[in-house]
C-alpha positions as a printed NumPy array, in Angstrom:
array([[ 19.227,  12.656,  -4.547],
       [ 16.439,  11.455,  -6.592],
       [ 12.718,  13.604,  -5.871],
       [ 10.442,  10.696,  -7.596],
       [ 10.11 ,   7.272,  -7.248],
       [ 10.353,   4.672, -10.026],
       [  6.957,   5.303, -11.175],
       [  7.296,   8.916, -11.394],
       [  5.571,  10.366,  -8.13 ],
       [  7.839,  12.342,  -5.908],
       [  9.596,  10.467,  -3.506],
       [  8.939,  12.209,   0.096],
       [ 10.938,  10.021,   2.423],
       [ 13.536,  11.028,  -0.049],
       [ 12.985,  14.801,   0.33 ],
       [ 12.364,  14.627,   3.868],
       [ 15.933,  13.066,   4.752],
       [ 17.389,  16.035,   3.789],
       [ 16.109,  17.445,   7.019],
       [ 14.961,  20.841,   5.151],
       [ 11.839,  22.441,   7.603],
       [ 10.128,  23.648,   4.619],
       [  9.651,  22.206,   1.539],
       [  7.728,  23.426,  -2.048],
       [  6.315,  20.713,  -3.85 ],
       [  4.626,  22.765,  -7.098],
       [  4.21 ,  20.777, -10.18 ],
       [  1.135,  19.848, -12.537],
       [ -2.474,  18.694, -11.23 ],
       [ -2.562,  14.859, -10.378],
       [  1.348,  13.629, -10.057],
       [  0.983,  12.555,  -6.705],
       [  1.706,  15.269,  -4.905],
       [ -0.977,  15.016,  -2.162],
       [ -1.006,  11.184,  -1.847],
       [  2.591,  10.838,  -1.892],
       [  2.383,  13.187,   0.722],
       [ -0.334,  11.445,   2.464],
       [  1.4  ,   8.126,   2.575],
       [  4.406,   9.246,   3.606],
       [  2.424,  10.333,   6.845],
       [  1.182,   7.412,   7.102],
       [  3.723,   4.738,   6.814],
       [  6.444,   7.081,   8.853],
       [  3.65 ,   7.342,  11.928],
       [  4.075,  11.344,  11.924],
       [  1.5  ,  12.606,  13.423],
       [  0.34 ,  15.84 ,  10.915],
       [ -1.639,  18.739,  10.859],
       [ -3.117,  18.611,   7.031],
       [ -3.951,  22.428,   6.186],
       [ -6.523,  23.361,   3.732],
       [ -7.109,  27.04 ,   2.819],
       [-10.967,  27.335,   3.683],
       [-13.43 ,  26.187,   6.276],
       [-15.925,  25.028,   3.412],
       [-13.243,  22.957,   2.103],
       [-12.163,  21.066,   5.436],
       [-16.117,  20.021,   5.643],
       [-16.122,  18.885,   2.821],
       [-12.747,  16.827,   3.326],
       [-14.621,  15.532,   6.885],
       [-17.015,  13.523,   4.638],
       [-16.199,  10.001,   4.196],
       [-16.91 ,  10.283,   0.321],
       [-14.336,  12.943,   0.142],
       [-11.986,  11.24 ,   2.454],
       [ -8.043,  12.498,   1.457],
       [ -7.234,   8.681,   2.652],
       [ -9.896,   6.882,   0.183],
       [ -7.526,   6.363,  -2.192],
       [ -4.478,   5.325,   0.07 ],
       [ -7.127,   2.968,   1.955],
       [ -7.951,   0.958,  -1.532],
       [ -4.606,   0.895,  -2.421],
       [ -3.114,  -0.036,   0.842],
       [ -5.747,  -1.942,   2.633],
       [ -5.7  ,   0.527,   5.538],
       [ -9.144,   2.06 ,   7.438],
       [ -7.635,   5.685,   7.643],
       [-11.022,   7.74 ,   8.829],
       [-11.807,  11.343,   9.768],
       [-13.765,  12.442,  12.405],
       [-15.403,  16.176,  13.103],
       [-14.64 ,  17.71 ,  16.026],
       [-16.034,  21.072,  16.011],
       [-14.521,  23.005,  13.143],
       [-11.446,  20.667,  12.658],
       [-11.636,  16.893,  12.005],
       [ -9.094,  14.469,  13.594],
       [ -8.044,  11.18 ,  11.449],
       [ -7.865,   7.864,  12.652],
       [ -5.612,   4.822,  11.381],
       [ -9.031,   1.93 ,  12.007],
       [ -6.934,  -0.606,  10.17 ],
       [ -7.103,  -3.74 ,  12.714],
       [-10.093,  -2.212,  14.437],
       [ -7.974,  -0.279,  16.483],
       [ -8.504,   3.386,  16.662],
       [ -5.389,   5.432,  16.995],
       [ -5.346,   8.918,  16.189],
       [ -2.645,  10.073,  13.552],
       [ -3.741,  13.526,  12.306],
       [ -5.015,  16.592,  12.59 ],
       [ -7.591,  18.518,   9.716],
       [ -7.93 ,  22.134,   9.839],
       [ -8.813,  25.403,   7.48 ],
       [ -6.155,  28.376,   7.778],
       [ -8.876,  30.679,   7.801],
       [-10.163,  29.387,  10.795],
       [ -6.551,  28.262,  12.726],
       [ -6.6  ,  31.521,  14.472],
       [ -9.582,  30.251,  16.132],
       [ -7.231,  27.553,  17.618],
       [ -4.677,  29.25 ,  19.576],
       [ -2.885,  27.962,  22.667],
       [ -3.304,  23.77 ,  22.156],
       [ -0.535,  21.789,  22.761],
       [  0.338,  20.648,  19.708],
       [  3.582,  18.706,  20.526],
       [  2.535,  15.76 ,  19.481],
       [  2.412,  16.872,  15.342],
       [  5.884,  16.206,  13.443],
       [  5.06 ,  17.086,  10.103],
       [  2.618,  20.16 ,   8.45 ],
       [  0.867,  19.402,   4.83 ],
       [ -0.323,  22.613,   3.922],
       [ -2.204,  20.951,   0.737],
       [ -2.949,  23.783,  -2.253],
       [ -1.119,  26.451,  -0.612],
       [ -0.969,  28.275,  -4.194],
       [ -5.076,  29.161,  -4.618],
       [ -6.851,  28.346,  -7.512],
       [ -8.02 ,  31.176,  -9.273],
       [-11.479,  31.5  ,  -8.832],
       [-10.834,  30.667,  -5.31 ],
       [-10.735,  33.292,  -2.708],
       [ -7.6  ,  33.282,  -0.471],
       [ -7.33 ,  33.821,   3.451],
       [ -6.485,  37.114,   3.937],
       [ -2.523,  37.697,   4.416],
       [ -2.249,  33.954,   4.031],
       [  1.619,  33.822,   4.788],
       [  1.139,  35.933,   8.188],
       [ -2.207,  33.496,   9.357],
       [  0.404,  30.254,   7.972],
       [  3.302,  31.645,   9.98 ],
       [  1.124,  32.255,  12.962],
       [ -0.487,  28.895,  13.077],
       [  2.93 ,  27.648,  12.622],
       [  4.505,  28.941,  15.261],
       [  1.246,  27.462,  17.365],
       [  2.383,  23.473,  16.272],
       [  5.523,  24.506,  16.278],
       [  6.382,  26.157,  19.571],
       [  9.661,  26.469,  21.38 ],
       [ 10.674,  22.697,  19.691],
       [ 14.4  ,  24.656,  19.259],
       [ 14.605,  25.76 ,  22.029],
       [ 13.791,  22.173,  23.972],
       [ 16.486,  21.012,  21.62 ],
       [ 13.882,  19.216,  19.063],
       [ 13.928,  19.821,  15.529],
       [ 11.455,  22.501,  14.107],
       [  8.113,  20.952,  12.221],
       [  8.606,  20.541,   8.639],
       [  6.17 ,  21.51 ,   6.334],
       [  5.091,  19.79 ,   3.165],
       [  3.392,  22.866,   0.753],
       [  1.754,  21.235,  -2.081],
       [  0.292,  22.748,  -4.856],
       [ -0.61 ,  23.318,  -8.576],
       [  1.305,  25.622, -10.444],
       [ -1.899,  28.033, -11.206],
       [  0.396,  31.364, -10.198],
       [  4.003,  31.723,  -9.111],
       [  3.266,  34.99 ,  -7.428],
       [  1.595,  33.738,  -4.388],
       [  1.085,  34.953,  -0.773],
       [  4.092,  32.404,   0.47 ],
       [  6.748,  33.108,  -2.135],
       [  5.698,  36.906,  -1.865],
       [  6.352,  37.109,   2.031],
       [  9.487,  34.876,   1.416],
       [ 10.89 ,  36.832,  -1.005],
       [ 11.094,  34.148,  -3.269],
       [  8.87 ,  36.347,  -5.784],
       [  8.32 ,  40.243,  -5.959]])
């Protein structure tokens, strides 16, 4: 199997054939990772739960100058917008003037705030920086809040005879001892 494309930027349809529920993406700042990511989302019509560490940072992303899709939309021609609604923000594929919904935004510091939805309708996590800079502060047992709010989108899929959500964890490689790769044992 080949992880990148012809151009270089990893190749997601590619990784996610392979039917794996959770998949590290760590590599360098600006090779794609997030808007490979992104598009894959997109042109697959998964609806996804994109995961940022902070509340401060999900405003910010709610913003249509900091749009995650700005790029994708230029590129692609597409009208991919994000709305607030309350603390999370909820994107929408505008393209043809048609407003469908197609994602979810959220902060993991503020997911335990959104217990009990029905999330059955989400078929793919992007947990986007997952590995914190280092001048940024991270949530709090990060791994435990992650595997909490997963098992909230995730929810008795198995046992209804569905596949399990995968999840897309993107991020720089600032640190290798993280809070995921700590609680998975993939680090000491």
């Amino acid at each position: 199997m080949n992880i990148f494309t012809d151009k270089g930027y990893p190749d997601i349809k590619a990784w996610m054939a392979e039917d794996i529920p959770f998949i590290f993406c760590v590599g360098g700042r600006g090779t794609g990772k997030t808007y490979s990511s992104l598009l894959y989302a997109y042109l697959s019509d998964n609806t996804f739960m994109f995961l940022r560490n902070s509340q401060t940072q999900v405003k910010r992303l709610m913003k249509p100058q900091y749009n995650v899709f700005k790029k994708i939309n230029s590129d692609k021609g597409c009208n991919v917008i994000v709305e607030r609604d309350e603390d999370t923000g909820v994107f929408y594929d505008n393209t043809n003037d048609e407003k469908r919904m197609i994602g979810y935004l959220s902060a993991l510091s503020t997911f335990s705030n959104f217990r009990g939805p029905d999330m059955s309708d989400v078929d793919l996590i992007i947990w986007d920086e997952f590995i914190p800079e280092a001048q940024e502060r991270m949530v709090k047992d990060a791994a435990v809040v992650f595997f909490n709010a997963y098992e909230t989108i995730n929810r008795n899929r198995e046992l209804e005879g569905r596949p399990p959500v995968p999840v897309l964890f993107l991020a720089n490689s600032n640190k290798i001892d993280n809070p995921m790769f700590i609680e998975l044992g993939i680090v000491r």
